[in-house]
Short mmCIF file of C-alpha atoms and ligand atoms in Angstrom, two decimals:
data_model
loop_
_atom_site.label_atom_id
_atom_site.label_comp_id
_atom_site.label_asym_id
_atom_site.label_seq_id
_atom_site.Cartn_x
_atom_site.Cartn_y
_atom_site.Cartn_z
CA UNK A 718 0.00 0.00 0.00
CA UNK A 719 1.16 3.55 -0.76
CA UNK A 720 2.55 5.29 2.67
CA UNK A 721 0.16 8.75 0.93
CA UNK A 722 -2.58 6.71 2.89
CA UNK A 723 -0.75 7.17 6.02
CA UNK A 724 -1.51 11.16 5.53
CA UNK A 725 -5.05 11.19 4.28
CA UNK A 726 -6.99 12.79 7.92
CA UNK A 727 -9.03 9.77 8.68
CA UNK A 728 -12.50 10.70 10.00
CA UNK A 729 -16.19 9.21 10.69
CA UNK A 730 -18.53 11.62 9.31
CA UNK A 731 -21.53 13.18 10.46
CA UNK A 732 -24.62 11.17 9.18
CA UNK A 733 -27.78 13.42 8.39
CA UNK A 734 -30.99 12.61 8.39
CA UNK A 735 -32.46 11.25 4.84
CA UNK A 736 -33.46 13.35 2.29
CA UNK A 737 -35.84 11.29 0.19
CA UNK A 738 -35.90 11.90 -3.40
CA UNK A 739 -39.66 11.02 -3.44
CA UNK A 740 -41.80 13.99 -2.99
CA UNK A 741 -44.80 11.99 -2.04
CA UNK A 742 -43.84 12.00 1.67
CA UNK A 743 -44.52 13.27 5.17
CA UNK A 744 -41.41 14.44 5.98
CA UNK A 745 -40.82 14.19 10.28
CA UNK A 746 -37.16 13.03 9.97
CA UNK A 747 -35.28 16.49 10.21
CA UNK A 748 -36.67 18.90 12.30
CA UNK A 749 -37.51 21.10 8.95
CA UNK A 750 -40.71 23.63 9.56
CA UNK A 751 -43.24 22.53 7.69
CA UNK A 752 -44.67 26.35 6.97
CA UNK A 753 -41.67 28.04 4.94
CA UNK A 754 -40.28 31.39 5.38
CA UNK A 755 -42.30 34.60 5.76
CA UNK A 756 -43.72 35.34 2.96
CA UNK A 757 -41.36 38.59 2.53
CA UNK A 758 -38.79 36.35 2.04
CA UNK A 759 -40.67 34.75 -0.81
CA UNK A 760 -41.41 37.93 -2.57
CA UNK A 761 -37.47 38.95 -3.10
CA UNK A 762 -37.20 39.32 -6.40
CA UNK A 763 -34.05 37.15 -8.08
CA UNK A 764 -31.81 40.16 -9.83
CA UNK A 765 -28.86 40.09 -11.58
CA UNK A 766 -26.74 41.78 -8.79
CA UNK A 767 -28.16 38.71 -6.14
CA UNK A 768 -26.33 36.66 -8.35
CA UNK A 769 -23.85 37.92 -10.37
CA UNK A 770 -21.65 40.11 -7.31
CA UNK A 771 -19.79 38.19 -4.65
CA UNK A 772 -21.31 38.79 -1.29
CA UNK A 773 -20.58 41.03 1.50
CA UNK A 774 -17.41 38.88 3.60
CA UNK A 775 -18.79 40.87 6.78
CA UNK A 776 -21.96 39.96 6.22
CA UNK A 777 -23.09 43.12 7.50
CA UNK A 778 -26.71 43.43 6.70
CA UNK A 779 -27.41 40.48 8.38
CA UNK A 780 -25.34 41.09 11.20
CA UNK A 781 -27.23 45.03 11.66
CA UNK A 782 -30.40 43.07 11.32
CA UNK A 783 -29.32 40.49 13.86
CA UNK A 784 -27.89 42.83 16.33
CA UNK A 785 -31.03 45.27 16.18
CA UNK A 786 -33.31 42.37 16.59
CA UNK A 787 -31.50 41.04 19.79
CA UNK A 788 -30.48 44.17 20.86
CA UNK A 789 -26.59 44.13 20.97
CA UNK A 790 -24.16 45.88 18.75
CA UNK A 791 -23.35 44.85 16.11
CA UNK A 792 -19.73 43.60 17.03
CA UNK A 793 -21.40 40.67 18.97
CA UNK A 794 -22.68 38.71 16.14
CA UNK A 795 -20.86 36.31 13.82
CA UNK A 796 -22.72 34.84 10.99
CA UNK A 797 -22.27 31.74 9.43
CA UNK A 798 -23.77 29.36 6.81
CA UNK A 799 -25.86 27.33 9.15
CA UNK A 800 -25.79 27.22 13.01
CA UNK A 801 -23.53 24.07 11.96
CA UNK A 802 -20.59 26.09 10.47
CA UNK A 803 -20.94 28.60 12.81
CA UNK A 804 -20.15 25.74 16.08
CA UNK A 805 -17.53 23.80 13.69
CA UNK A 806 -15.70 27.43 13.35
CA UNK A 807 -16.04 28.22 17.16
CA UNK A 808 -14.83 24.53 18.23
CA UNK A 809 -11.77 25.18 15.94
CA UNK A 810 -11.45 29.02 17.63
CA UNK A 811 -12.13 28.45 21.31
CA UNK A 812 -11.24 24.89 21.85
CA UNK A 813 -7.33 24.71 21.83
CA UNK A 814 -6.80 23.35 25.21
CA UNK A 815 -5.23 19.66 26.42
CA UNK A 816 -7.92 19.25 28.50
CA UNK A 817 -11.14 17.76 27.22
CA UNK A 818 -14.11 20.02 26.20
CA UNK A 819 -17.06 18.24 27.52
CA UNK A 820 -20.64 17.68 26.18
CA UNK A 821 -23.54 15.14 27.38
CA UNK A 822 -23.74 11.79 25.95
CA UNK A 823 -27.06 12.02 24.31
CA UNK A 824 -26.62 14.85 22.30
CA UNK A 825 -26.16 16.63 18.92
CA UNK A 826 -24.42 13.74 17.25
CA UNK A 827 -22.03 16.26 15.26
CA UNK A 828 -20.25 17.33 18.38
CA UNK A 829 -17.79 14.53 18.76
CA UNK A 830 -17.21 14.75 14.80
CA UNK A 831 -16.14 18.01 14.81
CA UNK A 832 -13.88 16.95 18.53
CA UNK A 833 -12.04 14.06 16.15
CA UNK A 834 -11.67 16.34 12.94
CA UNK A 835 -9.87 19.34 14.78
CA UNK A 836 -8.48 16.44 17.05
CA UNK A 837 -9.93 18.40 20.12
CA UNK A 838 -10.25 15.77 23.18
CA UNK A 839 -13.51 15.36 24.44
CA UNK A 840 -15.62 13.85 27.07
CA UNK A 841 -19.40 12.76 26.91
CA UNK A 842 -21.01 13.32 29.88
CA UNK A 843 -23.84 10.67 30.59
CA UNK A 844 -27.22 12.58 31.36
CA UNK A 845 -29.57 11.11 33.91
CA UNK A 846 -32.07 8.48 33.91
CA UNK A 847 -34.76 11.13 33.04
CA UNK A 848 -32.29 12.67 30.49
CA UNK A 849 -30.59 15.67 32.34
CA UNK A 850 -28.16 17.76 32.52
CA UNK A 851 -25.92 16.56 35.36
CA UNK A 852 -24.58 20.09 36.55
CA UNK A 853 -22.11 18.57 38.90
CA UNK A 854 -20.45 16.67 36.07
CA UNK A 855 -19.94 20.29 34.56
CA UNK A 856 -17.79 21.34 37.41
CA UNK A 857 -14.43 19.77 36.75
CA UNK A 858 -11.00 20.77 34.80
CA UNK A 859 -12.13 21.10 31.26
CA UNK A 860 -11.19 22.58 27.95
CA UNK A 861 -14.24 24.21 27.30
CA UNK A 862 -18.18 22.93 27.53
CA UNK A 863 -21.11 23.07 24.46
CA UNK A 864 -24.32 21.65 24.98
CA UNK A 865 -27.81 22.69 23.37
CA UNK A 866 -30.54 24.16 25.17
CA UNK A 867 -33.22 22.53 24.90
CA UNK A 868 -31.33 19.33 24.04
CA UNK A 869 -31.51 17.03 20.85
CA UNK A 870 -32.88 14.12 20.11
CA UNK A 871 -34.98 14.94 23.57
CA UNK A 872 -36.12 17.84 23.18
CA UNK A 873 -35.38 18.88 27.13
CA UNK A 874 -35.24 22.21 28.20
CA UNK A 875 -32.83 23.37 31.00
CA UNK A 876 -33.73 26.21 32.83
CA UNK A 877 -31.42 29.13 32.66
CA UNK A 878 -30.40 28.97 36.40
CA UNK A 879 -28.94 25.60 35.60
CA UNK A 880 -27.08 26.96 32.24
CA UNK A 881 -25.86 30.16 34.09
CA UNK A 882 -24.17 27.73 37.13
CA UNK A 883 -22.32 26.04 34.40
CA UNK A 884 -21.49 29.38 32.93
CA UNK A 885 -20.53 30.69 36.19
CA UNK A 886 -18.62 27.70 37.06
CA UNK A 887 -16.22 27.68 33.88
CA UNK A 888 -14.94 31.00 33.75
CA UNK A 889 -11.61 29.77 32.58
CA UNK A 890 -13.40 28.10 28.99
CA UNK A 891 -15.48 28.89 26.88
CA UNK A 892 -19.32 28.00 27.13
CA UNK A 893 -21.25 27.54 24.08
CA UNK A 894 -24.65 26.80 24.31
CA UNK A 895 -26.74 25.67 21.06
CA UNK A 896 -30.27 27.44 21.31
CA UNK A 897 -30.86 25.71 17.61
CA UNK A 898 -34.47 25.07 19.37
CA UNK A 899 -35.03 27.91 21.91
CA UNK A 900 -38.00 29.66 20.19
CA UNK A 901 -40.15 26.52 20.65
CA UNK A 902 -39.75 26.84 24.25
CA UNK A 903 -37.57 27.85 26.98
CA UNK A 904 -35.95 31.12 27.97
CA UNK A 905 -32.56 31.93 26.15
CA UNK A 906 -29.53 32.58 27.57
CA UNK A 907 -28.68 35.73 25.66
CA UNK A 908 -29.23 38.22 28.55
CA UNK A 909 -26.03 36.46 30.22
CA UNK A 910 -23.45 37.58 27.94
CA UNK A 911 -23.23 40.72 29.38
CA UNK A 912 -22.73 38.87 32.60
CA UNK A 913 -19.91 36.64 31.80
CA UNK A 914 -17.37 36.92 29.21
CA UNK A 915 -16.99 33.22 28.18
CA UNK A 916 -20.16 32.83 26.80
CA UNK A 917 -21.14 31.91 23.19
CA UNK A 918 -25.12 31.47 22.23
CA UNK A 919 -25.76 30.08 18.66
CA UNK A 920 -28.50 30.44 16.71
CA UNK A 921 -30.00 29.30 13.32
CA UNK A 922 -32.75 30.19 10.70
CA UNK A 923 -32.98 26.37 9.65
CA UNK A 924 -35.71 25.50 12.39
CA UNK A 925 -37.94 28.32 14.08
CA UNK A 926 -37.59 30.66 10.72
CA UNK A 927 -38.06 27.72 8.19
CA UNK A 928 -35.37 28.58 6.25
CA UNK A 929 -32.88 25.38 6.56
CA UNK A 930 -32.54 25.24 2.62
CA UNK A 931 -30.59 28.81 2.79
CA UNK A 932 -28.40 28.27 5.69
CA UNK A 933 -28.13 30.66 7.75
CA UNK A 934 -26.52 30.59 11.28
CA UNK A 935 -25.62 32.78 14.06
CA UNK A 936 -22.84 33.52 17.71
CA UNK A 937 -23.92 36.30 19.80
CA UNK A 938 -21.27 37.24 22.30
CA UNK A 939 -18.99 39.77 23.25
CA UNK A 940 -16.74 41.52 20.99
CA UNK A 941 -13.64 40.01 21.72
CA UNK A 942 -14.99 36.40 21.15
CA UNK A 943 -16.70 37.22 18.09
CA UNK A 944 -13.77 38.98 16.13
CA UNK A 945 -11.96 35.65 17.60
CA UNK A 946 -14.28 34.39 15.44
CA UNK A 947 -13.83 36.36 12.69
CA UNK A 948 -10.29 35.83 12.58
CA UNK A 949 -10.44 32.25 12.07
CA UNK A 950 -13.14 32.43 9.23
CA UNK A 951 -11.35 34.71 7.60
CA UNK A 952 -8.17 32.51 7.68
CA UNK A 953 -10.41 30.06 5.67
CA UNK A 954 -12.78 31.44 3.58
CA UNK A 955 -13.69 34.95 3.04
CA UNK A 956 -17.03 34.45 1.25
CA UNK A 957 -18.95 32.03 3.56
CA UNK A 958 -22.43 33.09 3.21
CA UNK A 959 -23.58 33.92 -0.11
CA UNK A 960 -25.45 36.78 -1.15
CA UNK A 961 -29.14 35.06 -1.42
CA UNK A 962 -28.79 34.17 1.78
CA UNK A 963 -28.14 37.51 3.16
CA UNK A 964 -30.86 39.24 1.16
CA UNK A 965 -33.54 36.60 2.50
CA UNK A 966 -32.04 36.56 5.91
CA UNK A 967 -32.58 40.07 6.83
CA UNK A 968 -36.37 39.46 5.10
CA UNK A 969 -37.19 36.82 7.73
CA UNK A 970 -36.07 39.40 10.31
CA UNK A 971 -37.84 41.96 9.88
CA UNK A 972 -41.33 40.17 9.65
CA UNK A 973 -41.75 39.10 13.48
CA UNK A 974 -45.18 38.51 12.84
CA UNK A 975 -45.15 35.64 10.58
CA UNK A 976 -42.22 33.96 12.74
CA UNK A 977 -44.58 33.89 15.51
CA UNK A 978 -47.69 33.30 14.67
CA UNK A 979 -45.84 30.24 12.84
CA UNK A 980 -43.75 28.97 15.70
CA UNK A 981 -47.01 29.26 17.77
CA UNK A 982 -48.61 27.03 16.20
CA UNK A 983 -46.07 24.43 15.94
CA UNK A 984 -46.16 24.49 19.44
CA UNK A 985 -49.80 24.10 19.80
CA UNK A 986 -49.61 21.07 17.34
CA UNK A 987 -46.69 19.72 19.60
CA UNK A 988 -48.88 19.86 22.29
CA UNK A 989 -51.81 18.40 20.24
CA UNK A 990 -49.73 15.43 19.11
CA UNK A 991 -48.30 14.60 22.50
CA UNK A 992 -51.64 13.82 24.22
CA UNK A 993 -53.21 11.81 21.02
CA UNK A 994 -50.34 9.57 20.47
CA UNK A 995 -49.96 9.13 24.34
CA UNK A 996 -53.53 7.30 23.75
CA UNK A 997 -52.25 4.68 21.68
CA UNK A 998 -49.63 3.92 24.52
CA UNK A 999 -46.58 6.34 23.91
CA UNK A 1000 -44.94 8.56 26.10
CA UNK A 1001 -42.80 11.66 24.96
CA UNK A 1002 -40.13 13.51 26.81
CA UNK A 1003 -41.04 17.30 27.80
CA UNK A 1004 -40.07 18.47 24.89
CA UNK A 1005 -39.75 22.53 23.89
CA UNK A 1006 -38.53 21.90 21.15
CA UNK A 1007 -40.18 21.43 16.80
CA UNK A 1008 -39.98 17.57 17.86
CA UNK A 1009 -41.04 15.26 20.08
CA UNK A 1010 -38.71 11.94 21.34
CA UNK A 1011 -41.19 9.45 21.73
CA UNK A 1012 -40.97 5.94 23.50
CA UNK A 1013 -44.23 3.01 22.90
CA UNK A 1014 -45.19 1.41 26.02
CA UNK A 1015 -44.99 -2.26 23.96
CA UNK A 1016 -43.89 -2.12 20.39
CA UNK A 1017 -40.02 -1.57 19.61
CA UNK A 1018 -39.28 1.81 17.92
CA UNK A 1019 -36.99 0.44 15.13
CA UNK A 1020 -40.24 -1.81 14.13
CA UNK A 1021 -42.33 1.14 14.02
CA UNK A 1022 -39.84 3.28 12.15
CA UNK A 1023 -39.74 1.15 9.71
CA UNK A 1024 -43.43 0.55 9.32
CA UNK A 1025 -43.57 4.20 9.04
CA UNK A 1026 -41.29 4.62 6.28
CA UNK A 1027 -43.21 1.77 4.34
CA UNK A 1028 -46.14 4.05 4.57
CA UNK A 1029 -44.23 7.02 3.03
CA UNK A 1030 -43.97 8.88 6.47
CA UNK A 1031 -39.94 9.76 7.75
CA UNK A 1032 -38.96 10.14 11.46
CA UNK A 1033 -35.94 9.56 12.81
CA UNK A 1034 -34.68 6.49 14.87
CA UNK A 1035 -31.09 6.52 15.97
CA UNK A 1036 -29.59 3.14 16.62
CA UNK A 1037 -27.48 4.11 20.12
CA UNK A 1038 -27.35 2.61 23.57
CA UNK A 1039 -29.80 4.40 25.80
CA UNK A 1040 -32.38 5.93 22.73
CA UNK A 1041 -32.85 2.94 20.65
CA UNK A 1042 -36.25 2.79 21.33
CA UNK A 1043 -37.40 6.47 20.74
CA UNK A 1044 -38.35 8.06 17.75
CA UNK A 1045 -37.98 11.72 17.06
CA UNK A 1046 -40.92 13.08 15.13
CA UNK A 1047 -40.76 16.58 13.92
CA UNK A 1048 -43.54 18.58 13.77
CA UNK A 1049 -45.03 18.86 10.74
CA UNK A 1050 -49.15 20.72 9.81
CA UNK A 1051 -51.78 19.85 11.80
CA UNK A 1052 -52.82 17.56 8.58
CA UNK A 1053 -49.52 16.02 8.50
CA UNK A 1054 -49.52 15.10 11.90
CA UNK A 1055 -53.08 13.71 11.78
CA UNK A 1056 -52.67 11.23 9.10
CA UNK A 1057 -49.43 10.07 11.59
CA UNK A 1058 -51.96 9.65 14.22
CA UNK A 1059 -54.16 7.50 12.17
CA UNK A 1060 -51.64 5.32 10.42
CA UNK A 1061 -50.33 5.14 14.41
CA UNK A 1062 -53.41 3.90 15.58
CA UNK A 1063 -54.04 1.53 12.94
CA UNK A 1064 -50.63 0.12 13.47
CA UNK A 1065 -50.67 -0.05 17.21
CA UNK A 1066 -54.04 -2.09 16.72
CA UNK A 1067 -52.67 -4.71 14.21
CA UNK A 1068 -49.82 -4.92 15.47
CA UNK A 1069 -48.68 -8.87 17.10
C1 LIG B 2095 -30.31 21.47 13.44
C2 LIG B 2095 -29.27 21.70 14.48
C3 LIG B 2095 -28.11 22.43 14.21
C4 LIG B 2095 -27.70 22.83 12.82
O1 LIG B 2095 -28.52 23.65 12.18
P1 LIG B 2095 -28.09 24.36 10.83
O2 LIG B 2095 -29.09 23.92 9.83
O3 LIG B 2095 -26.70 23.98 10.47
O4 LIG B 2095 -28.20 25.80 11.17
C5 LIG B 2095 -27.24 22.69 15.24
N1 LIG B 2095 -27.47 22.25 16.48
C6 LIG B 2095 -28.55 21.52 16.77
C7 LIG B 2095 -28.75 21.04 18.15
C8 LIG B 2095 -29.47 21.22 15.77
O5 LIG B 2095 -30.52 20.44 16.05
#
């Protein structure tokens, strides 16, 4: 064998959810909204200049937008294409210690992809029998800490007195905490970073503001962390967001309306969907979250993914010790999630 092979960065990659070529589906596998942007974003008319210019490397449209709608300055946000390049850039900025960074075990599953492919050491962190947060586990010698708030696959929300002890507890790393799910439920941690300087909140426009197809991702913290940021992106790649993606991002922004009424009643279909399918004998974890992780009294989960997928509907079912028999089921409509209820009741009665 050629020694070259020796030098080629071996690594386990990130598996996403399935993105079925078949249109004819109800799609609950990957968290996606099922209402689309506001319809401001819609109306953006394609021109030559959206196109034909490269984009704006500061981003700065967004980032005005952004900082007016959160209310910080504008040298506290970072933007980059999707929340996921955004924490891949910051593990790569603020993770350079010896020590492990630490993160739970049931968790965003890119977390200890992006530890082996910047070859930053890491520790999971098991979370309790009822899925927690262990604070006390957070307490120890560490390299730096990111978890997301609520969590995912369970859609748990920890309340902010619990993520500001861990803040408050670390103020030798850097905290990030992923609020990829925070305007389903839950209070955010932004109002902390003026309290503490080693704190990192990311955001994205893939889940609450529909608009996963454009990514679009987001760091609020203080200015020294985010031109830390900025350094490091711009050692790699000047031009990470392009210049649709902008335009449309500041659109969602500035129509507040939409983006609640449309998270509101995602959240009210949640809520909907949790007590019918609890009828046919499930049980979901408190979720705040677009999803729910949901456990059957009797019937295995893998068997009933499956079944699902037969019958054209996607969730996702992740084969790992602890949550091999949940599903997560995004929210979808109110008529999405109804014909899941009745294919789920059919099966659950059939099924020997
Ligand atoms: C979906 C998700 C992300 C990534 O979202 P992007 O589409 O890359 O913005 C990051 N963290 C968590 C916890 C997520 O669920």
């Amino acid at each position: 064998m050629a020694s070259w092979r020796d030098n080629i960065r071996q690594v386990e990659p990130y598996v996403p959810g399935e993105q079925p070529k078949n249109t004819n589906v109800i799609k609950l596998n990957t968290n996606e909204n099922p209402y689309g942007p506001s319809p401001r974003v819609k109306a953006v008319q394609d021109n030559e200049d959206l196109l034909r210019l490269y984009p704006d490397p500061t981003a700065g449209a967004l980032v005005d937008a952004l900082a007016e709608y959160h209310g910080v300055d504008a040298s506290q946000v970072f933007v980059g294409v999707g929340s996921d390049d955004v924490l891949a850039m910051s593990f790569l900025t603020f993770f350079n210690s010896d020590k492990p960074i630490l993160f739970p075990d049931i968790t965003y599953s890119f977390y200890d992809v992006w530890a082996e492919l910047f070859r930053i050491p890491y520790k999971q962190m098991p979370l309790d029998e009822n899925f927690r947060l262990k604070i006390d586990d957070y307490k120890g010698e560490n390299g730096g800490i990111v978890f997301p708030n609520p969590n995912a696959p369970t859609g748990i929300y920890e309340s902010l007195d619990h993520v500001e002890e861990i803040i408050k507890n670390n103020p030798d790393v850097i905290v990030i905490v992923d609020e990829a799910y925070i305007d389903f439920g839950g209070e955010t941690a932004l109002p902390l970073i003026d309290k503490y300087d080693n704190l990192v909140v990311v955001r994205t426009f893939s889940k609450s503001r529909s608009m996963a197809g454009l990514r679009i991702g987001y760091a609020i913290s203080n200015p020294e962390l985010i031109k830390a940021l900025n350094d490091v992106k711009y050692s790699y790649n000047s031009y990470t967001m392009n210049r649709p993606s902008l335009v449309l991002g500041v659109e969602s922004i500035h129509d507040d309306a939409y983006f609640r009424e449309k998270v509101g009643q995602i959240i009210a279909t949640r809520e909907r969907f949790v007590k019918e399918i609890a009828e046919l004998g499930f049980t979901c974890l408190p979720s705040s979250a677009n999803f729910v992780f949901a456990t059957h009294e009797s019937i295995p989960a893998k068997e009933i993914f499956a079944a699902a997928k037969e019958n054209n509907i996607y969730v996702r079912y992740f084969d790992k010790p602890r949550i091999d028999n949940y599903l997560r089921i995004s929210i979808g409509t109110d008529a999405e999630m109804d014909v899941f209820v009745s294919f789920l009741s059919k099966y659950v009665k059939e099924y020997k």
